[in-house]
Amino acid sequence: MTPTLRRKLEALAERREEIERLLADPATVNDAARYRALMREFSQLEPIATGLAAERQARADLTAAEAMRDDPELAELAEEEIVAAQARLSELDDALMAQLIPKDARDDGGIYLEVRAGTGGDEAAIFAGDLFRMYARYAERQGWKVEVESASPGEHGGFKEIIARVDGRGAYSKLKFESGTHRVQRVPETESQGRIHTSAATVAIIAEEAGEIEIEINPVDLRVDTFRSSGAGGQHVNKTDSAIRITHLPSGVVVESQTERSQHANRDKAMKRLKAMLLEAETSRREAAQAQERKLQVGSGDRSQRIRTYNFPQGRITDHRVEGLTLYDLPNIMEGGIDGLIERLAREHQADELARLTAAA
């Protein structure tokens, strides 16, 4: 670790001590908003303080072991303890470096999941449905709630487009690298000659949390239309013009909501999604300007990029952004077992960020 990075860690540890003193101040306790903000910052800095303390202990253990080398009776034990202490220091160094990677304020929040059929006609719509089911199953395993906001079914199954809100702690941190074009190679159910077809669907992951960017939406920039909700006949939503469509005129972004019984509730949901989409667009613009070389585009960084291929005849899934990331576990993955992919992508992102951090130090 470079001296510059070491000083950054020590400064953060000092900030933690300062916050600890502030939290004990009655004036802070009486200010609920400030108290919550400081508690959140304190919890983020706690691993750094713990890591630095563990590092100091490991260095003391190493010094003590090296001092035993001159004793013939303890020399063998000393070598074992030296190796263990050095390994521990290396492990702690990596962990402390990881703490310096800037935290994404959106990571703990939920997301909007958008899946759309791409090239491939009916098979693309069926594949879009398979992808949505894969993410829904994964969300179920995580204990997250999935609420479909709108859906346009395909003629032979699946979806031309489906948009859902995924509510769960850490949903964005887990799924933020899923945006892009997903390609499938398989024999479609509609194929009579048994030929393998290649189709595609696009996935967009939009953070529900705002992060550090503020977006102001001027009411004069909005066109609001009402219409009758679609769905099974006889339902209340089909008998009134309760569905809402909002168009943000400057950007051309259009959102709809028709799942609630009242215009007011649908408008609230539509506005929430509109704000998330505008925030995502602004975040992506800033990230693209700052990191053209980024391998793993976050959010909607590049939805046209082919990121993954699902080869059904070989039971193989390949992520094209990471060299060597091929898994022969396709049936389990399509049932929501995407942990291996998510963990590998997260490690790759961390390695890229650490490389940039070291280069800049």
Short mmCIF file of C-alpha atoms in Angstrom, two decimals:
data_model
loop_
_atom_site.label_atom_id
_atom_site.label_comp_id
_atom_site.label_asym_id
_atom_site.label_seq_id
_atom_site.Cartn_x
_atom_site.Cartn_y
_atom_site.Cartn_z
CA MET A 1 0.00 0.00 0.00
CA THR A 2 1.33 3.42 -0.95
CA PRO A 3 1.93 6.11 1.70
CA THR A 4 -0.81 8.24 0.10
CA LEU A 5 -3.41 5.50 0.50
CA ARG A 6 -2.18 4.83 4.05
CA ARG A 7 -2.74 8.49 4.94
CA LYS A 8 -6.26 8.32 3.50
CA LEU A 9 -7.07 5.36 5.72
CA GLU A 10 -5.68 7.07 8.81
CA ALA A 11 -7.68 10.22 8.03
CA LEU A 12 -10.86 8.15 7.77
CA ALA A 13 -10.08 6.47 11.09
CA GLU A 14 -9.66 9.90 12.67
CA ARG A 15 -13.00 10.95 11.20
CA ARG A 16 -14.62 7.91 12.84
CA GLU A 17 -13.25 9.02 16.23
CA GLU A 18 -14.59 12.51 15.62
CA ILE A 19 -18.05 11.13 14.80
CA GLU A 20 -17.96 8.99 17.92
CA ARG A 21 -17.49 12.16 19.99
CA LEU A 22 -20.25 13.97 18.10
CA LEU A 23 -22.68 11.10 18.69
CA ALA A 24 -22.14 11.47 22.43
CA ASP A 25 -23.01 15.19 22.27
CA PRO A 26 -26.58 15.90 23.52
CA ALA A 27 -27.02 18.52 20.76
CA THR A 28 -26.47 15.80 18.14
CA VAL A 29 -28.80 13.37 19.87
CA ASN A 30 -31.57 16.00 19.84
CA ASP A 31 -31.16 16.52 16.07
CA ALA A 32 -32.69 13.33 14.67
CA ALA A 33 -31.70 13.92 11.03
CA ARG A 34 -28.09 14.74 11.85
CA TYR A 35 -27.87 11.85 14.29
CA ARG A 36 -29.05 9.37 11.63
CA ALA A 37 -26.60 10.76 9.05
CA LEU A 38 -23.69 10.50 11.50
CA MET A 39 -24.68 6.98 12.52
CA ARG A 40 -24.72 5.95 8.86
CA GLU A 41 -21.27 7.46 8.30
CA PHE A 42 -19.98 5.88 11.51
CA SER A 43 -21.12 2.40 10.41
CA GLN A 44 -19.38 2.88 7.04
CA LEU A 45 -16.10 3.86 8.72
CA GLU A 46 -16.19 1.18 11.42
CA PRO A 47 -14.64 -1.56 9.20
CA ILE A 48 -11.65 0.71 8.54
CA ALA A 49 -11.00 1.24 12.25
CA THR A 50 -11.42 -2.48 12.91
CA GLY A 51 -9.09 -3.35 10.02
CA LEU A 52 -6.38 -0.93 11.15
CA ALA A 53 -6.55 -2.32 14.69
CA ALA A 54 -6.24 -5.88 13.35
CA GLU A 55 -3.29 -4.78 11.22
CA ARG A 56 -1.51 -3.31 14.23
CA GLN A 57 -2.01 -6.58 16.08
CA ALA A 58 -0.70 -8.59 13.13
CA ARG A 59 2.41 -6.39 12.94
CA ALA A 60 3.00 -6.88 16.67
CA ASP A 61 2.64 -10.65 16.20
CA LEU A 62 5.17 -10.54 13.35
CA THR A 63 7.67 -8.56 15.44
CA ALA A 64 7.29 -11.00 18.34
CA ALA A 65 7.76 -14.02 16.04
CA GLU A 66 10.86 -12.53 14.46
CA ALA A 67 12.31 -11.96 17.94
CA MET A 68 11.99 -15.72 18.65
CA ARG A 69 14.13 -16.70 15.67
CA ASP A 70 17.36 -16.57 17.68
CA ASP A 71 16.10 -19.13 20.20
CA PRO A 72 16.99 -22.61 18.82
CA GLU A 73 14.09 -24.22 20.65
CA LEU A 74 11.54 -21.75 19.25
CA ALA A 75 13.00 -21.18 15.79
CA GLU A 76 10.69 -23.64 14.01
CA LEU A 77 7.60 -22.27 15.74
CA ALA A 78 8.79 -18.73 15.00
CA GLU A 79 8.99 -19.45 11.26
CA GLU A 80 5.44 -20.81 11.27
CA GLU A 81 4.14 -17.74 13.09
CA ILE A 82 6.05 -15.40 10.78
CA VAL A 83 4.45 -17.00 7.72
CA ALA A 84 0.99 -16.79 9.34
CA ALA A 85 1.46 -13.14 10.35
CA GLN A 86 2.70 -12.17 6.89
CA ALA A 87 -0.29 -13.87 5.27
CA ARG A 88 -2.62 -12.09 7.68
CA LEU A 89 -1.02 -8.71 6.89
CA SER A 90 -1.42 -9.32 3.16
CA GLU A 91 -5.07 -10.22 3.66
CA LEU A 92 -5.69 -7.14 5.80
CA ASP A 93 -3.93 -4.92 3.26
CA ASP A 94 -6.33 -6.08 0.53
CA ALA A 95 -9.34 -5.61 2.81
CA LEU A 96 -8.29 -2.09 3.80
CA MET A 97 -7.64 -1.13 0.18
CA ALA A 98 -11.16 -2.30 -0.67
CA GLN A 99 -12.53 0.07 1.97
CA LEU A 100 -11.09 2.99 0.00
CA ILE A 101 -13.21 2.21 -3.06
CA PRO A 102 -15.93 4.88 -3.22
CA LYS A 103 -19.26 3.52 -2.04
CA ASP A 104 -22.24 3.83 -4.37
CA ALA A 105 -25.02 5.46 -2.36
CA ARG A 106 -27.58 3.54 -4.45
CA ASP A 107 -26.26 0.08 -3.61
CA ASP A 108 -28.56 -0.64 -0.67
CA GLY A 109 -31.74 0.36 -2.49
CA GLY A 110 -34.23 -1.33 -4.79
CA ILE A 111 -34.44 -1.20 -8.56
CA TYR A 112 -36.67 -1.04 -11.59
CA LEU A 113 -36.07 -4.08 -13.78
CA GLU A 114 -36.88 -3.64 -17.47
CA VAL A 115 -36.67 -6.56 -19.91
CA ARG A 116 -37.46 -6.10 -23.61
CA ALA A 117 -37.47 -8.49 -26.55
CA GLY A 118 -34.86 -7.66 -29.17
CA THR A 119 -34.05 -9.31 -32.48
CA GLY A 120 -35.59 -12.73 -33.06
CA GLY A 121 -39.35 -12.23 -33.21
CA ASP A 122 -41.44 -14.64 -31.13
CA GLU A 123 -38.35 -16.40 -29.77
CA ALA A 124 -36.95 -13.08 -28.50
CA ALA A 125 -40.18 -12.46 -26.57
CA ILE A 126 -40.05 -15.98 -25.11
CA PHE A 127 -36.42 -15.41 -24.08
CA ALA A 128 -37.33 -12.06 -22.49
CA GLY A 129 -39.89 -13.97 -20.43
CA ASP A 130 -37.23 -16.52 -19.45
CA LEU A 131 -34.89 -13.75 -18.33
CA PHE A 132 -37.57 -12.06 -16.26
CA ARG A 133 -38.41 -15.38 -14.62
CA MET A 134 -34.69 -15.92 -13.88
CA TYR A 135 -34.44 -12.56 -12.09
CA ALA A 136 -37.77 -13.08 -10.31
CA ARG A 137 -36.57 -16.46 -9.00
CA TYR A 138 -33.29 -14.90 -7.87
CA ALA A 139 -35.20 -12.13 -6.09
CA GLU A 140 -37.35 -14.75 -4.39
CA ARG A 141 -34.21 -16.49 -3.10
CA GLN A 142 -33.00 -13.16 -1.71
CA GLY A 143 -36.31 -12.47 0.02
CA TRP A 144 -37.04 -9.46 -2.20
CA LYS A 145 -40.47 -8.36 -3.37
CA VAL A 146 -41.15 -8.18 -7.13
CA GLU A 147 -44.07 -6.04 -8.32
CA VAL A 148 -44.87 -5.91 -12.05
CA GLU A 149 -45.52 -2.33 -13.13
CA SER A 150 -46.43 -3.03 -16.76
CA ALA A 151 -46.21 -5.91 -19.22
CA SER A 152 -46.80 -6.47 -22.92
CA PRO A 153 -47.13 -10.24 -23.56
CA GLY A 154 -45.68 -11.88 -26.66
CA GLU A 155 -47.99 -13.61 -29.12
CA HIS A 156 -46.51 -17.05 -28.41
CA GLY A 157 -45.46 -16.54 -24.79
CA GLY A 158 -42.98 -14.43 -22.90
CA PHE A 159 -43.02 -10.65 -23.14
CA LYS A 160 -42.37 -7.99 -25.72
CA GLU A 161 -41.67 -5.80 -22.69
CA ILE A 162 -42.02 -6.19 -18.94
CA ILE A 163 -41.17 -3.64 -16.24
CA ALA A 164 -41.10 -4.50 -12.55
CA ARG A 165 -40.06 -2.89 -9.30
CA VAL A 166 -37.78 -5.04 -7.16
CA ASP A 167 -37.90 -3.98 -3.53
CA GLY A 168 -35.13 -5.40 -1.39
CA ARG A 169 -32.03 -4.29 0.49
CA GLY A 170 -29.00 -4.50 -1.77
CA ALA A 171 -30.94 -5.22 -4.97
CA TYR A 172 -29.03 -2.59 -6.94
CA SER A 173 -25.62 -3.72 -5.68
CA LYS A 174 -26.37 -7.29 -6.77
CA LEU A 175 -27.95 -6.64 -10.16
CA LYS A 176 -26.38 -3.40 -11.40
CA PHE A 177 -24.10 -5.22 -13.86
CA GLU A 178 -26.99 -6.99 -15.61
CA SER A 179 -27.83 -4.10 -17.97
CA GLY A 180 -27.11 -4.84 -21.61
CA THR A 181 -28.00 -7.21 -24.44
CA HIS A 182 -28.45 -10.86 -23.54
CA ARG A 183 -28.16 -13.30 -26.45
CA VAL A 184 -29.67 -16.80 -26.58
CA GLN A 185 -28.74 -19.70 -28.86
CA ARG A 186 -31.23 -22.57 -28.93
CA VAL A 187 -33.85 -24.40 -30.99
CA PRO A 188 -37.09 -22.40 -30.59
CA GLU A 189 -40.33 -24.20 -29.80
CA THR A 190 -41.72 -22.73 -33.03
CA GLU A 191 -38.85 -24.20 -35.13
CA SER A 192 -40.00 -27.26 -37.10
CA GLN A 193 -36.61 -28.09 -38.68
CA GLY A 194 -34.68 -28.33 -35.42
CA ARG A 195 -32.33 -25.49 -36.35
CA ILE A 196 -30.56 -23.40 -33.71
CA HIS A 197 -31.60 -19.76 -33.75
CA THR A 198 -29.92 -16.73 -32.19
CA SER A 199 -32.19 -14.18 -30.54
CA ALA A 200 -31.71 -11.37 -28.05
CA ALA A 201 -33.35 -9.39 -25.29
CA THR A 202 -32.20 -6.27 -23.49
CA VAL A 203 -32.12 -5.75 -19.74
CA ALA A 204 -32.03 -2.39 -17.96
CA ILE A 205 -31.42 -2.02 -14.23
CA ILE A 206 -32.46 1.39 -12.89
CA ALA A 207 -31.70 2.35 -9.30
CA GLU A 208 -34.68 3.42 -7.22
CA GLU A 209 -32.48 5.41 -4.84
CA ALA A 210 -31.27 8.83 -5.94
CA GLY A 211 -27.73 8.62 -4.64
CA GLU A 212 -25.95 11.97 -4.47
CA ILE A 213 -27.51 13.51 -7.59
CA GLU A 214 -30.50 15.82 -7.28
CA ILE A 215 -33.05 16.06 -10.09
CA GLU A 216 -35.72 18.75 -10.17
CA ILE A 217 -38.76 18.01 -12.35
CA ASN A 218 -40.65 21.09 -13.49
CA PRO A 219 -44.40 20.38 -13.74
CA VAL A 220 -44.61 22.44 -16.97
CA ASP A 221 -42.26 19.89 -18.59
CA LEU A 222 -44.80 17.09 -18.08
CA ARG A 223 -47.69 15.91 -20.22
CA VAL A 224 -50.07 13.71 -18.23
CA ASP A 225 -52.59 11.49 -20.01
CA THR A 226 -55.19 9.20 -18.47
CA PHE A 227 -56.55 6.02 -20.01
CA ARG A 228 -58.43 2.89 -19.11
CA SER A 229 -56.29 0.15 -17.61
CA SER A 230 -55.92 -3.12 -19.44
CA GLY A 231 -56.30 -6.49 -17.76
CA ALA A 232 -58.87 -9.16 -17.05
CA GLY A 233 -62.42 -8.03 -17.82
CA GLY A 234 -64.67 -6.97 -14.99
CA GLN A 235 -61.95 -5.63 -12.74
CA HIS A 236 -62.40 -2.21 -11.17
CA VAL A 237 -59.34 -0.86 -13.00
CA ASN A 238 -60.99 -1.57 -16.35
CA LYS A 239 -64.09 0.50 -15.61
CA THR A 240 -62.44 3.87 -14.92
CA ASP A 241 -59.74 5.98 -16.55
CA SER A 242 -57.39 5.37 -13.63
CA ALA A 243 -54.21 4.58 -15.59
CA ILE A 244 -51.62 7.33 -15.98
CA ARG A 245 -49.10 8.05 -18.71
CA ILE A 246 -46.53 10.78 -18.06
CA THR A 247 -44.27 12.19 -20.78
CA HIS A 248 -41.22 14.21 -19.77
CA LEU A 249 -41.09 16.59 -22.74
CA PRO A 250 -37.41 17.70 -22.57
CA SER A 251 -36.06 14.11 -22.54
CA GLY A 252 -38.89 12.27 -24.27
CA VAL A 253 -39.04 9.71 -21.42
CA VAL A 254 -42.49 8.12 -21.09
CA VAL A 255 -43.71 6.17 -18.07
CA GLU A 256 -47.03 4.51 -17.36
CA SER A 257 -48.74 3.09 -14.30
CA GLN A 258 -52.02 1.19 -14.27
CA THR A 259 -51.69 -1.30 -11.43
CA GLU A 260 -53.42 0.80 -8.75
CA ARG A 261 -57.15 1.52 -8.38
CA SER A 262 -56.86 5.32 -8.33
CA GLN A 263 -55.35 7.95 -10.59
CA HIS A 264 -53.57 9.48 -7.59
CA ALA A 265 -51.79 6.23 -6.66
CA ASN A 266 -50.85 5.52 -10.28
CA ARG A 267 -49.54 9.07 -10.70
CA ASP A 268 -47.35 8.70 -7.59
CA LYS A 269 -45.89 5.45 -8.89
CA ALA A 270 -45.32 6.88 -12.36
CA MET A 271 -43.58 9.98 -10.99
CA LYS A 272 -41.33 7.87 -8.82
CA ARG A 273 -40.25 5.78 -11.80
CA LEU A 274 -39.80 8.86 -13.99
CA LYS A 275 -37.46 10.41 -11.45
CA ALA A 276 -35.48 7.17 -11.21
CA MET A 277 -35.10 7.05 -15.01
CA LEU A 278 -33.96 10.68 -15.23
CA LEU A 279 -31.48 10.12 -12.39
CA GLU A 280 -30.16 7.01 -14.12
CA ALA A 281 -29.65 8.91 -17.38
CA GLU A 282 -27.75 11.70 -15.61
CA THR A 283 -25.65 9.23 -13.60
CA SER A 284 -24.75 7.26 -16.74
CA ARG A 285 -23.80 10.46 -18.56
CA ARG A 286 -21.44 11.47 -15.76
CA GLU A 287 -19.91 7.99 -15.45
CA ALA A 288 -19.36 7.73 -19.20
CA ALA A 289 -17.55 11.07 -19.18
CA GLN A 290 -15.31 9.99 -16.29
CA ALA A 291 -14.53 6.37 -17.25
CA GLN A 292 -14.53 5.60 -20.96
CA GLU A 293 -12.36 2.53 -20.35
CA ARG A 294 -14.79 0.89 -17.93
CA LYS A 295 -15.23 -2.83 -18.60
CA LEU A 296 -18.37 -3.30 -16.51
CA GLN A 297 -20.88 -0.63 -17.40
CA VAL A 298 -23.05 0.16 -14.40
CA GLY A 299 -26.77 0.78 -14.72
CA SER A 300 -27.73 1.69 -18.27
CA GLY A 301 -24.13 2.45 -19.21
CA ASP A 302 -24.46 0.67 -22.55
CA ARG A 303 -27.61 -1.32 -23.13
CA SER A 304 -26.59 -2.06 -26.73
CA GLN A 305 -23.49 -3.93 -25.57
CA ARG A 306 -23.75 -7.70 -25.89
CA ILE A 307 -22.82 -8.78 -22.40
CA ARG A 308 -23.83 -12.44 -22.20
CA THR A 309 -24.66 -15.50 -24.31
CA TYR A 310 -26.92 -18.33 -23.17
CA ASN A 311 -26.13 -21.46 -25.24
CA PHE A 312 -28.81 -24.06 -24.51
CA PRO A 313 -27.49 -26.97 -26.64
CA GLN A 314 -24.22 -26.91 -24.67
CA GLY A 315 -25.75 -25.85 -21.35
CA ARG A 316 -23.26 -22.99 -21.33
CA ILE A 317 -23.42 -19.34 -20.30
CA THR A 318 -20.63 -16.89 -21.16
CA ASP A 319 -20.19 -13.33 -19.92
CA HIS A 320 -18.20 -11.48 -22.58
CA ARG A 321 -16.97 -8.71 -20.29
CA VAL A 322 -14.77 -10.96 -18.16
CA GLU A 323 -12.15 -13.22 -19.70
CA GLY A 324 -12.77 -16.85 -18.85
CA LEU A 325 -16.21 -16.30 -17.29
CA THR A 326 -18.01 -19.34 -18.73
CA LEU A 327 -20.23 -21.59 -16.63
CA TYR A 328 -21.74 -24.94 -17.63
CA ASP A 329 -24.69 -24.65 -15.29
CA LEU A 330 -27.37 -23.12 -17.51
CA PRO A 331 -30.45 -24.99 -16.18
CA ASN A 332 -29.70 -23.89 -12.60
CA ILE A 333 -28.90 -20.34 -13.72
CA MET A 334 -32.22 -20.01 -15.56
CA GLU A 335 -33.92 -21.02 -12.29
CA GLY A 336 -32.37 -18.03 -10.53
CA GLY A 337 -29.00 -19.50 -9.52
CA ILE A 338 -27.00 -16.52 -10.77
CA ASP A 339 -24.92 -16.03 -7.61
CA GLY A 340 -21.73 -17.26 -9.31
CA LEU A 341 -22.07 -14.70 -12.09
CA ILE A 342 -22.92 -11.86 -9.72
CA GLU A 343 -20.02 -12.60 -7.36
CA ARG A 344 -17.48 -12.84 -10.20
CA LEU A 345 -18.64 -9.56 -11.73
CA ALA A 346 -18.45 -7.86 -8.33
CA ARG A 347 -14.87 -9.11 -7.83
CA GLU A 348 -13.91 -7.91 -11.31
CA HIS A 349 -15.37 -4.48 -10.59
CA GLN A 350 -13.50 -4.28 -7.29
CA ALA A 351 -10.22 -5.26 -8.98
CA ASP A 352 -10.69 -2.56 -11.64
CA GLU A 353 -11.47 0.07 -9.00
CA LEU A 354 -8.43 -0.93 -6.90
CA ALA A 355 -6.18 -0.72 -9.97
CA ARG A 356 -7.43 2.79 -10.68
CA LEU A 357 -7.06 3.75 -7.03
CA THR A 358 -3.46 2.53 -6.91
CA ALA A 359 -2.57 4.22 -10.19
CA ALA A 360 -3.95 7.54 -8.93
CA ALA A 361 -2.14 7.38 -5.58
#
